[in-house]
């Protein structure tokens, strides 16, 4: 009898699992590995939860996963960004105008033309029907034209950002940040801002939005009408159709701010589900480094060896001084290092970053300040030296320097002496490690894991529709949201009322202050 009940319960559970499984399309046209790490983690999490996941990206899975299908491989459709940026090249991104311009044009408008590929057109014109798609997940960064897939398939769209919200993202989800105390991705600093800080935040916020809209509006609308549907709305209206936005953010990263239910913070999602392991040779080296390891990388795009040779020589000279502490450096082309390496330094063309940072012997992380690496160091409680190069890295580094977990070094000032001082401070001063562990505790301590949170809201949107948690703020223009019309009305009423009062007072004063005019009696003549 007990066995029968158990079989019945398991059958019901399996049936419910099947009934609640959805078919989800993931479209990720930008070929940045650091971005894809977050997207891949989410899509794998959905597949493991039983959903049928189809993915279009530049990075097909190396190991097959049940329910996860790479249906279109975009690899080779544009130049590789992996290990392809030099220090000289990224220095061009140091201004807001250049950064927004590249995101909008090179990593936005250009990518929209991928929708014209033969495989893409087959999918667009003949989408699967057994079962059909229930949802589209796509990146919001530069190429927002892919949000239009929701219009074609008549399903809700979930947007995902591998960064914190860029200003043009907040503007189309009805969750505009208040620049008085919420810094944006281009503001160097944190939420404690003086007048000049607030002024700069406001100006950069609206400048970034205006420039992005100007550069993408007509181009991406035209692409959607050419490749998706001739009757599709303008890109700015299509953006507002998004049902849910997932952002790689957390209060520990950028401070506390109000958010609507349609904006879900998922920072740490790619860390908690990571299954990378250290290669045996590297694991043995890390295990034997009992005095500690310093890990140095400039991310998946920028080549450390593209630094000026004299600067590289100073860096390695500084590393030599901290022996017996060992140093692991990501160097893709070792032939670019024209001198003998110190005995305590190991270079590799590729390293599994998360297992390295998770290793108990790792003491310091030298990073360019990319959000992914910052989050991983935060998760594992590793103090950092930050050398920001472009984009949001300046803001990320500044924020964690203020938190007391990181020491900032500007690239132009990077020298042997400054690196010596920074390394000695982090290796000898326990305050940085203590702060890192405290912030790690705050980052990890959440009522629901980022993955479970993301999947819950994705399933919620599929069950309840695209409008179920969309903010009503999208119905209003910026001046209505700022209550300018209300303030103008109130001001007009006050002015009119005061004017009426003044006129009444003037009238009364004139009425009662007027001197009565009496005719003098004429004198009679006496005869």
Short mmCIF file of C-alpha atoms in Angstrom, two decimals:
data_model
loop_
_atom_site.label_atom_id
_atom_site.label_comp_id
_atom_site.label_asym_id
_atom_site.label_seq_id
_atom_site.Cartn_x
_atom_site.Cartn_y
_atom_site.Cartn_z
CA UNK A 1 0.00 0.00 0.00
CA UNK A 2 2.80 2.39 0.95
CA UNK A 3 4.66 1.55 -2.26
CA UNK A 4 1.52 2.26 -4.30
CA UNK A 5 1.11 5.69 -2.67
CA UNK A 6 4.77 6.47 -3.27
CA UNK A 7 4.52 5.56 -6.97
CA UNK A 8 1.33 7.64 -7.27
CA UNK A 9 3.00 10.66 -5.63
CA UNK A 10 6.04 10.38 -7.88
CA UNK A 11 3.80 10.10 -10.94
CA UNK A 12 1.87 13.24 -9.98
CA UNK A 13 5.15 15.09 -9.35
CA UNK A 14 6.50 14.04 -12.75
CA UNK A 15 3.24 15.06 -14.43
CA UNK A 16 3.28 18.48 -12.80
CA UNK A 17 6.91 18.89 -13.78
CA UNK A 18 6.08 18.17 -17.41
CA UNK A 19 3.04 20.46 -17.37
CA UNK A 20 5.02 23.37 -15.97
CA UNK A 21 7.92 23.04 -18.42
CA UNK A 22 8.14 25.82 -21.01
CA UNK A 23 9.97 26.33 -24.28
CA UNK A 24 12.29 29.34 -24.07
CA UNK A 25 14.39 31.00 -26.77
CA UNK A 26 17.60 32.77 -25.74
CA UNK A 27 19.05 35.28 -28.23
CA UNK A 28 22.49 36.72 -27.44
CA UNK A 29 24.09 38.33 -30.54
CA UNK A 30 27.02 40.08 -28.82
CA UNK A 31 30.20 37.99 -28.68
CA UNK A 32 31.69 39.19 -25.40
CA UNK A 33 32.66 36.18 -23.31
CA UNK A 34 32.26 38.11 -20.05
CA UNK A 35 28.66 38.93 -20.99
CA UNK A 36 27.87 35.39 -22.11
CA UNK A 37 29.00 33.88 -18.80
CA UNK A 38 25.90 35.36 -17.15
CA UNK A 39 23.53 34.43 -19.99
CA UNK A 40 24.82 30.89 -20.23
CA UNK A 41 24.46 30.42 -16.48
CA UNK A 42 20.81 31.52 -16.63
CA UNK A 43 19.92 29.36 -19.64
CA UNK A 44 21.62 26.33 -18.08
CA UNK A 45 19.69 26.96 -14.87
CA UNK A 46 16.41 27.02 -16.82
CA UNK A 47 17.36 23.79 -18.63
CA UNK A 48 18.22 22.06 -15.35
CA UNK A 49 14.80 23.16 -14.03
CA UNK A 50 13.19 21.14 -16.84
CA UNK A 51 12.48 23.86 -19.41
CA UNK A 52 13.30 23.31 -23.08
CA UNK A 53 15.92 25.92 -23.91
CA UNK A 54 16.99 26.94 -27.43
CA UNK A 55 19.96 29.30 -27.66
CA UNK A 56 21.38 31.60 -30.35
CA UNK A 57 24.87 32.82 -29.41
CA UNK A 58 28.56 32.85 -30.30
CA UNK A 59 29.38 30.35 -27.53
CA UNK A 60 27.79 26.90 -27.92
CA UNK A 61 28.18 24.62 -24.92
CA UNK A 62 31.32 22.50 -24.91
CA UNK A 63 29.58 19.80 -22.87
CA UNK A 64 26.02 18.82 -23.84
CA UNK A 65 23.30 19.49 -21.28
CA UNK A 66 19.84 17.93 -21.20
CA UNK A 67 17.09 20.32 -22.44
CA UNK A 68 19.72 22.83 -23.72
CA UNK A 69 19.99 23.18 -27.51
CA UNK A 70 22.35 25.51 -29.42
CA UNK A 71 20.17 26.08 -32.49
CA UNK A 72 22.19 28.84 -34.22
CA UNK A 73 25.93 29.35 -33.75
CA UNK A 74 26.96 32.94 -34.52
CA UNK A 75 30.66 32.29 -33.95
CA UNK A 76 32.68 33.84 -36.78
CA UNK A 77 30.02 36.38 -37.77
CA UNK A 78 32.12 39.20 -36.32
CA UNK A 79 35.68 39.72 -35.15
CA UNK A 80 36.58 37.88 -31.97
CA UNK A 81 36.77 39.96 -28.81
CA UNK A 82 38.54 37.24 -26.84
CA UNK A 83 42.12 38.33 -26.11
CA UNK A 84 41.85 40.86 -28.91
CA UNK A 85 41.99 44.25 -27.14
CA UNK A 86 45.23 46.11 -26.62
CA UNK A 87 45.79 48.79 -23.99
CA UNK A 88 46.10 51.34 -26.78
CA UNK A 89 42.74 50.33 -28.26
CA UNK A 90 40.71 50.42 -25.02
CA UNK A 91 42.11 53.85 -24.17
CA UNK A 92 39.73 55.15 -26.87
CA UNK A 93 36.76 54.20 -24.67
CA UNK A 94 37.65 56.56 -21.87
CA UNK A 95 34.95 59.15 -22.66
CA UNK A 96 31.18 58.84 -22.35
CA UNK A 97 30.62 59.86 -25.98
CA UNK A 98 33.03 57.23 -27.31
CA UNK A 99 31.69 54.50 -25.03
CA UNK A 100 28.01 55.10 -25.85
CA UNK A 101 28.87 55.49 -29.53
CA UNK A 102 30.61 52.11 -29.72
CA UNK A 103 27.86 50.34 -27.75
CA UNK A 104 25.10 51.85 -29.92
CA UNK A 105 26.74 51.46 -33.34
CA UNK A 106 29.34 48.66 -33.26
CA UNK A 107 27.69 46.47 -30.63
CA UNK A 108 24.15 47.55 -31.41
CA UNK A 109 23.09 48.60 -34.90
CA UNK A 110 25.62 46.34 -36.65
CA UNK A 111 24.46 43.27 -34.73
CA UNK A 112 20.85 43.81 -35.85
CA UNK A 113 21.83 42.72 -39.35
CA UNK A 114 22.53 39.20 -38.03
CA UNK A 115 18.74 38.79 -38.20
CA UNK A 116 19.18 38.63 -41.97
CA UNK A 117 21.27 35.44 -41.82
CA UNK A 118 19.64 32.47 -43.55
CA UNK A 119 19.30 30.42 -40.37
CA UNK A 120 17.80 33.39 -38.55
CA UNK A 121 15.25 34.01 -41.29
CA UNK A 122 14.22 30.35 -41.26
CA UNK A 123 13.54 30.59 -37.54
CA UNK A 124 11.72 33.94 -37.86
CA UNK A 125 9.48 32.77 -40.71
CA UNK A 126 8.99 29.19 -39.54
CA UNK A 127 9.20 29.09 -35.73
CA UNK A 128 8.69 25.74 -33.99
CA UNK A 129 5.12 24.76 -33.21
CA UNK A 130 5.52 21.50 -31.31
CA UNK A 131 5.67 23.05 -28.80
CA UNK A 132 5.82 26.76 -29.71
CA UNK A 133 7.94 29.24 -27.79
CA UNK A 134 6.54 30.59 -24.52
CA UNK A 135 9.18 33.27 -23.92
CA UNK A 136 12.17 35.05 -25.44
CA UNK A 137 15.22 36.02 -23.35
CA UNK A 138 17.64 38.52 -24.91
CA UNK A 139 20.41 40.90 -23.88
CA UNK A 140 19.80 44.62 -23.46
CA UNK A 141 23.06 46.42 -24.12
CA UNK A 142 23.32 47.79 -27.63
CA UNK A 143 21.24 45.58 -29.98
CA UNK A 144 17.71 46.08 -28.65
CA UNK A 145 16.25 45.10 -32.03
CA UNK A 146 16.12 41.48 -30.85
CA UNK A 147 13.37 42.43 -28.41
CA UNK A 148 11.26 42.39 -31.60
CA UNK A 149 11.35 38.56 -31.55
CA UNK A 150 8.59 38.79 -28.95
CA UNK A 151 6.40 40.60 -31.50
CA UNK A 152 7.06 37.94 -34.15
CA UNK A 153 6.42 34.95 -31.86
CA UNK A 154 3.69 36.74 -29.86
CA UNK A 155 5.30 35.88 -26.52
CA UNK A 156 6.63 37.90 -23.55
CA UNK A 157 10.23 39.09 -23.63
CA UNK A 158 12.63 38.98 -20.70
CA UNK A 159 15.62 41.31 -21.00
CA UNK A 160 18.89 40.56 -19.26
CA UNK A 161 21.91 42.79 -18.65
CA UNK A 162 25.31 41.43 -17.65
CA UNK A 163 26.07 44.85 -16.15
CA UNK A 164 24.22 47.14 -13.81
CA UNK A 165 21.56 49.17 -15.61
CA UNK A 166 22.87 51.51 -18.25
CA UNK A 167 20.85 54.76 -18.24
CA UNK A 168 18.92 53.82 -21.40
CA UNK A 169 17.80 50.56 -19.74
CA UNK A 170 16.25 52.24 -16.70
CA UNK A 171 14.36 54.62 -18.98
CA UNK A 172 12.33 51.92 -20.77
CA UNK A 173 11.35 49.77 -17.79
CA UNK A 174 9.70 52.54 -15.79
CA UNK A 175 12.35 52.48 -13.10
CA UNK A 176 14.21 55.73 -13.73
CA UNK A 177 16.90 56.23 -11.12
CA UNK A 178 16.89 59.44 -9.13
CA UNK A 179 20.21 61.13 -10.03
CA UNK A 180 20.14 62.99 -6.72
CA UNK A 181 21.44 59.89 -4.91
CA UNK A 182 21.63 56.97 -7.38
CA UNK A 183 24.85 57.09 -9.44
CA UNK A 184 24.78 55.65 -12.95
CA UNK A 185 27.28 53.43 -14.69
CA UNK A 186 29.24 56.48 -15.87
CA UNK A 187 29.49 58.19 -12.49
CA UNK A 188 32.82 57.73 -10.75
CA UNK A 189 31.84 57.27 -7.13
CA UNK A 190 29.00 56.15 -4.92
CA UNK A 191 25.66 57.47 -3.78
CA UNK A 192 27.07 59.98 -1.27
CA UNK A 193 27.22 62.90 -3.64
CA UNK A 194 27.71 66.63 -3.15
CA UNK A 195 26.16 69.22 -5.49
CA UNK A 196 28.76 68.74 -8.22
CA UNK A 197 28.39 64.97 -8.00
CA UNK A 198 24.63 65.19 -8.38
CA UNK A 199 25.01 67.63 -11.25
CA UNK A 200 27.44 65.32 -13.04
CA UNK A 201 25.19 62.30 -12.50
CA UNK A 202 22.19 64.12 -13.94
CA UNK A 203 24.10 65.42 -16.96
CA UNK A 204 25.77 62.08 -17.78
CA UNK A 205 22.48 60.25 -17.28
CA UNK A 206 20.50 62.33 -19.75
CA UNK A 207 23.42 62.73 -22.15
CA UNK A 208 23.87 58.94 -22.36
CA UNK A 209 20.15 58.33 -22.90
CA UNK A 210 19.82 61.05 -25.54
CA UNK A 211 22.90 59.91 -27.47
CA UNK A 212 21.92 56.23 -27.38
CA UNK A 213 18.40 57.03 -28.58
CA UNK A 214 19.72 59.28 -31.34
CA UNK A 215 22.17 56.66 -32.63
CA UNK A 216 19.86 53.62 -32.46
CA UNK A 217 16.33 54.93 -33.05
CA UNK A 218 15.98 54.92 -36.82
CA UNK A 219 18.65 52.30 -37.55
CA UNK A 220 17.27 49.56 -35.32
CA UNK A 221 13.65 50.33 -36.22
CA UNK A 222 14.56 49.94 -39.89
CA UNK A 223 16.34 46.63 -39.20
CA UNK A 224 13.33 45.21 -37.34
CA UNK A 225 10.97 46.21 -40.15
CA UNK A 226 13.32 44.70 -42.73
CA UNK A 227 14.08 41.39 -41.01
CA UNK A 228 11.19 40.78 -38.61
CA UNK A 229 7.96 42.47 -39.66
CA UNK A 230 7.16 45.57 -41.74
CA UNK A 231 4.41 46.61 -39.32
CA UNK A 232 6.50 46.47 -36.13
CA UNK A 233 6.50 49.58 -33.95
CA UNK A 234 9.39 51.99 -33.39
CA UNK A 235 12.25 50.55 -31.33
CA UNK A 236 11.46 52.89 -28.41
CA UNK A 237 7.93 51.43 -28.20
CA UNK A 238 9.21 47.88 -28.68
CA UNK A 239 11.54 48.37 -25.71
CA UNK A 240 8.55 49.20 -23.52
CA UNK A 241 6.98 45.82 -24.35
CA UNK A 242 9.56 44.04 -22.16
CA UNK A 243 7.83 42.06 -19.44
CA UNK A 244 10.80 41.60 -17.06
CA UNK A 245 14.37 42.88 -16.84
CA UNK A 246 17.14 40.96 -15.06
CA UNK A 247 20.18 43.06 -14.13
CA UNK A 248 23.56 42.01 -12.78
CA UNK A 249 23.27 44.24 -9.73
CA UNK A 250 22.99 44.09 -5.96
CA UNK A 251 22.83 46.71 -3.15
CA UNK A 252 26.38 45.79 -2.11
CA UNK A 253 27.59 46.71 -5.61
CA UNK A 254 25.84 50.01 -6.24
CA UNK A 255 23.88 50.95 -3.14
CA UNK A 256 20.25 50.79 -2.11
CA UNK A 257 17.58 52.20 -4.40
CA UNK A 258 13.86 51.66 -5.04
CA UNK A 259 13.03 49.16 -7.79
CA UNK A 260 9.81 47.99 -9.41
CA UNK A 261 8.84 44.27 -9.47
CA UNK A 262 9.71 44.11 -13.19
CA UNK A 263 13.36 44.85 -12.38
CA UNK A 264 15.06 41.89 -10.70
CA UNK A 265 18.64 42.00 -9.42
CA UNK A 266 20.53 38.75 -10.06
CA UNK A 267 24.15 39.57 -9.19
CA UNK A 268 26.05 36.41 -8.28
CA UNK A 269 23.90 34.17 -10.48
CA UNK A 270 26.90 33.07 -12.54
CA UNK A 271 28.97 32.39 -9.42
CA UNK A 272 26.66 30.17 -7.41
CA UNK A 273 26.11 27.68 -10.23
CA UNK A 274 29.67 27.59 -11.54
CA UNK A 275 31.03 24.09 -12.06
CA UNK A 276 34.56 24.92 -13.24
CA UNK A 277 37.45 23.08 -11.65
CA UNK A 278 41.19 23.67 -11.61
CA UNK A 279 43.32 21.61 -14.00
CA UNK A 280 45.37 19.12 -12.02
CA UNK A 281 48.71 20.82 -12.67
CA UNK A 282 47.38 24.25 -11.67
CA UNK A 283 45.61 22.80 -8.63
CA UNK A 284 48.85 21.22 -7.46
CA UNK A 285 50.68 24.56 -7.90
CA UNK A 286 47.97 26.43 -5.98
CA UNK A 287 47.92 23.83 -3.19
CA UNK A 288 51.68 24.09 -2.76
CA UNK A 289 51.59 27.89 -2.55
CA UNK A 290 51.24 27.89 1.23
CA UNK A 291 52.41 31.51 1.57
CA UNK A 292 49.63 32.70 -0.69
CA UNK A 293 48.87 33.52 -4.33
CA UNK A 294 48.32 36.85 -6.10
CA UNK A 295 46.21 36.50 -9.26
CA UNK A 296 46.60 39.08 -12.07
CA UNK A 297 44.43 39.38 -15.19
CA UNK A 298 42.92 42.15 -17.30
CA UNK A 299 39.91 40.04 -18.28
CA UNK A 300 38.89 38.01 -21.32
CA UNK A 301 39.39 40.84 -23.83
CA UNK A 302 42.47 42.89 -22.87
CA UNK A 303 45.99 41.50 -23.24
CA UNK A 304 48.31 42.09 -20.29
CA UNK A 305 51.25 41.73 -22.68
CA UNK A 306 50.02 44.78 -24.66
CA UNK A 307 51.20 47.03 -21.83
CA UNK A 308 54.42 48.95 -22.56
CA UNK A 309 57.43 46.68 -22.04
CA UNK A 310 58.95 48.95 -19.40
CA UNK A 311 55.70 48.88 -17.44
CA UNK A 312 55.53 45.08 -17.67
CA UNK A 313 59.11 44.90 -16.43
CA UNK A 314 58.24 47.04 -13.40
CA UNK A 315 55.17 44.90 -12.64
CA UNK A 316 57.16 41.67 -12.65
CA UNK A 317 59.94 43.27 -10.65
CA UNK A 318 57.37 44.13 -7.98
CA UNK A 319 56.04 40.55 -8.05
CA UNK A 320 59.55 39.23 -7.42
CA UNK A 321 59.77 41.20 -4.17
CA UNK A 322 56.78 39.49 -2.53
CA UNK A 323 58.28 35.97 -2.74
CA UNK A 324 57.63 33.41 -1.26
CA UNK A 325 54.11 34.61 -2.14
CA UNK A 326 53.46 33.31 -5.66
CA UNK A 327 51.86 35.16 -8.57
CA UNK A 328 49.62 33.74 -11.29
CA UNK A 329 49.32 35.92 -14.42
CA UNK A 330 47.12 35.49 -17.51
CA UNK A 331 49.48 36.05 -20.46
CA UNK A 332 48.23 34.82 -23.85
CA UNK A 333 51.47 35.32 -25.81
CA UNK A 334 54.50 34.65 -23.63
CA UNK A 335 56.84 35.68 -26.45
CA UNK A 336 55.84 39.30 -25.72
CA UNK A 337 57.67 39.05 -22.36
CA UNK A 338 61.30 39.75 -23.36
CA UNK A 339 62.92 38.86 -20.03
CA UNK A 340 63.22 35.97 -17.62
CA UNK A 341 60.27 35.57 -15.30
CA UNK A 342 60.82 35.68 -11.51
CA UNK A 343 60.82 32.23 -9.91
CA UNK A 344 57.62 32.95 -7.99
CA UNK A 345 55.61 33.90 -11.12
CA UNK A 346 53.56 31.51 -13.25
CA UNK A 347 51.96 32.61 -16.52
CA UNK A 348 49.14 30.85 -18.37
CA UNK A 349 47.24 31.76 -21.57
CA UNK A 350 43.95 30.91 -19.86
CA UNK A 351 42.85 30.37 -16.29
CA UNK A 352 39.56 29.17 -14.80
CA UNK A 353 39.05 32.36 -12.82
CA UNK A 354 36.42 31.31 -10.32
CA UNK A 355 38.24 28.22 -9.01
CA UNK A 356 41.39 30.34 -8.68
CA UNK A 357 39.59 32.98 -6.62
CA UNK A 358 37.81 30.30 -4.60
CA UNK A 359 41.08 28.59 -3.64
CA UNK A 360 41.96 29.17 0.04
CA UNK A 361 45.52 30.21 -0.83
CA UNK A 362 44.46 33.15 -3.04
CA UNK A 363 45.23 36.39 -1.15
CA UNK A 364 44.97 39.24 -3.68
CA UNK A 365 43.24 39.76 -7.02
CA UNK A 366 44.70 42.34 -9.44
CA UNK A 367 41.91 43.19 -11.86
CA UNK A 368 40.77 45.70 -14.47
CA UNK A 369 37.51 46.06 -12.56
CA UNK A 370 35.11 44.16 -14.82
CA UNK A 371 31.82 43.50 -13.06
CA UNK A 372 32.09 39.72 -13.36
CA UNK A 373 35.52 39.54 -11.73
CA UNK A 374 34.55 42.10 -9.08
CA UNK A 375 31.53 39.97 -8.14
CA UNK A 376 33.59 36.79 -7.98
CA UNK A 377 36.19 38.41 -5.71
CA UNK A 378 33.34 39.80 -3.60
CA UNK A 379 31.69 36.38 -3.35
CA UNK A 380 34.91 34.71 -2.20
CA UNK A 381 36.08 37.61 -0.02
CA UNK A 382 39.34 38.45 -1.86
CA UNK A 383 40.89 41.97 -1.50
CA UNK A 384 41.72 43.63 -4.82
CA UNK A 385 43.98 46.03 -6.66
CA UNK A 386 41.92 47.73 -9.38
CA UNK A 387 43.38 49.10 -12.62
CA UNK A 388 40.31 50.37 -14.55
CA UNK A 389 40.57 50.62 -18.33
CA UNK A 390 37.17 51.48 -19.84
CA UNK A 391 33.38 51.46 -19.45
CA UNK A 392 31.88 50.69 -16.05
CA UNK A 393 35.26 49.59 -14.68
CA UNK A 394 36.06 53.07 -13.36
CA UNK A 395 32.84 53.16 -11.39
CA UNK A 396 33.24 49.57 -10.11
CA UNK A 397 36.77 50.22 -8.89
CA UNK A 398 35.87 53.56 -7.28
CA UNK A 399 32.93 52.00 -5.43
CA UNK A 400 34.99 49.17 -3.91
CA UNK A 401 37.91 51.46 -3.11
CA UNK A 402 35.49 53.50 -1.01
CA UNK A 403 34.22 50.32 0.67
CA UNK A 404 37.77 49.52 1.84
CA UNK A 405 38.14 46.26 -0.10
CA UNK A 406 40.24 47.52 -3.00
CA UNK A 407 43.20 49.78 -3.75
CA UNK A 408 42.94 51.74 -7.00
CA UNK A 409 45.88 52.35 -9.32
CA UNK A 410 45.39 54.42 -12.46
CA UNK A 411 47.02 52.84 -15.49
CA UNK A 412 49.12 55.91 -16.29
CA UNK A 413 50.46 55.93 -12.73
CA UNK A 414 51.13 52.18 -12.53
CA UNK A 415 54.73 51.79 -11.42
CA UNK A 416 56.91 49.37 -9.48
CA UNK A 417 56.90 51.59 -6.40
CA UNK A 418 53.13 52.05 -6.35
CA UNK A 419 52.49 48.35 -6.93
CA UNK A 420 54.98 47.47 -4.17
CA UNK A 421 53.12 49.66 -1.72
CA UNK A 422 49.68 48.32 -2.71
CA UNK A 423 50.70 44.66 -2.53
CA UNK A 424 52.38 45.07 0.84
CA UNK A 425 49.31 46.84 2.21
CA UNK A 426 46.89 44.11 1.11
CA UNK A 427 49.16 41.24 2.17
CA UNK A 428 50.02 42.67 5.59
CA UNK A 429 47.04 44.78 6.64
CA UNK A 430 44.23 42.45 7.81
CA UNK A 431 41.66 45.28 7.60
CA UNK A 432 41.20 44.74 3.86
CA UNK A 433 40.61 41.01 4.23
CA UNK A 434 38.23 41.62 7.13
CA UNK A 435 36.25 44.11 5.06
CA UNK A 436 36.20 41.75 2.09
CA UNK A 437 34.77 38.93 4.22
CA UNK A 438 32.15 41.26 5.69
CA UNK A 439 31.01 42.43 2.25
CA UNK A 440 31.05 38.83 1.02
CA UNK A 441 28.66 37.90 3.83
CA UNK A 442 26.31 40.74 2.86
CA UNK A 443 26.48 39.73 -0.80
CA UNK A 444 25.70 36.08 -0.13
CA UNK A 445 23.03 36.62 2.52
CA UNK A 446 19.85 36.78 0.45
CA UNK A 447 16.37 35.35 1.16
CA UNK A 448 16.41 33.54 -2.20
CA UNK A 449 19.33 32.68 -4.45
CA UNK A 450 19.79 34.81 -7.59
CA UNK A 451 19.13 31.80 -9.83
CA UNK A 452 15.92 30.81 -8.06
CA UNK A 453 14.81 34.44 -8.03
CA UNK A 454 15.38 34.82 -11.78
CA UNK A 455 13.63 31.57 -12.64
CA UNK A 456 10.67 32.33 -10.37
CA UNK A 457 9.96 35.65 -12.09
CA UNK A 458 10.52 34.22 -15.57
CA UNK A 459 7.95 31.51 -14.88
CA UNK A 460 5.65 34.10 -13.30
CA UNK A 461 5.68 36.21 -16.47
CA UNK A 462 4.97 33.18 -18.66
CA UNK A 463 2.04 32.15 -16.47
CA UNK A 464 0.53 35.59 -15.97
CA UNK A 465 1.39 37.54 -19.12
CA UNK A 466 3.69 40.33 -20.24
CA UNK A 467 1.67 43.06 -18.51
CA UNK A 468 1.46 41.37 -15.12
CA UNK A 469 4.25 43.36 -13.43
CA UNK A 470 4.92 46.11 -15.96
CA UNK A 471 5.13 49.56 -14.39
CA UNK A 472 2.36 52.03 -15.15
CA UNK A 473 5.11 54.68 -15.30
CA UNK A 474 5.61 53.68 -18.94
CA UNK A 475 2.31 55.38 -19.79
CA UNK A 476 3.70 58.81 -18.95
CA UNK A 477 6.32 61.09 -20.44
CA UNK A 478 9.30 62.26 -18.40
CA UNK A 479 7.75 65.62 -17.60
CA UNK A 480 4.59 63.93 -16.31
CA UNK A 481 6.63 61.55 -14.14
CA UNK A 482 8.50 64.55 -12.76
CA UNK A 483 5.08 66.14 -12.04
CA UNK A 484 6.10 69.25 -13.93
CA UNK A 485 2.55 69.67 -15.23
CA UNK A 486 1.18 69.33 -11.69
CA UNK A 487 3.72 71.76 -10.28
CA UNK A 488 2.97 74.21 -13.09
CA UNK A 489 -0.75 73.93 -12.41
CA UNK A 490 -0.26 74.46 -8.68
CA UNK A 491 2.08 77.37 -9.35
CA UNK A 492 -0.43 78.87 -11.78
CA UNK A 493 -3.23 78.54 -9.23
CA UNK A 494 -1.05 80.15 -6.57
CA UNK A 495 -0.03 82.99 -8.91
CA UNK A 496 -3.61 83.58 -10.06
CA UNK A 497 -4.90 83.46 -6.49
CA UNK A 498 -2.26 85.89 -5.27
CA UNK A 499 -2.92 88.13 -8.26
CA UNK A 500 -6.64 88.12 -7.51
CA UNK A 501 -5.99 88.89 -3.85
CA UNK A 502 -3.66 91.75 -4.73
CA UNK A 503 -6.17 93.19 -7.19
CA UNK A 504 -8.97 92.90 -4.63
CA UNK A 505 -6.87 94.63 -1.99
CA UNK A 506 -5.98 97.40 -4.41
CA UNK A 507 -9.63 97.83 -5.32
CA UNK A 508 -10.70 97.97 -1.68
CA UNK A 509 -7.97 100.44 -0.83
CA UNK A 510 -8.97 102.70 -3.71
CA UNK A 511 -12.61 102.36 -2.79
CA UNK A 512 -12.30 103.35 0.86
CA UNK A 513 -9.33 105.67 0.79
CA UNK A 514 -10.98 108.06 -1.68
CA UNK A 515 -11.67 111.55 0.05
CA UNK A 516 -15.36 112.53 -0.17
CA UNK A 517 -15.92 115.61 -2.39
CA UNK A 518 -18.19 118.23 -0.79
CA UNK A 519 -19.41 121.29 -2.55
CA UNK A 520 -18.66 124.45 -0.64
CA UNK A 521 -21.81 126.49 0.13
CA UNK A 522 -21.89 129.71 -1.84
CA UNK A 523 -21.76 132.88 0.20
CA UNK A 524 -24.82 135.04 -0.04
CA UNK A 525 -24.37 138.67 -0.74
CA UNK A 526 -25.88 141.00 1.86
CA UNK A 527 -27.49 144.00 0.39
#
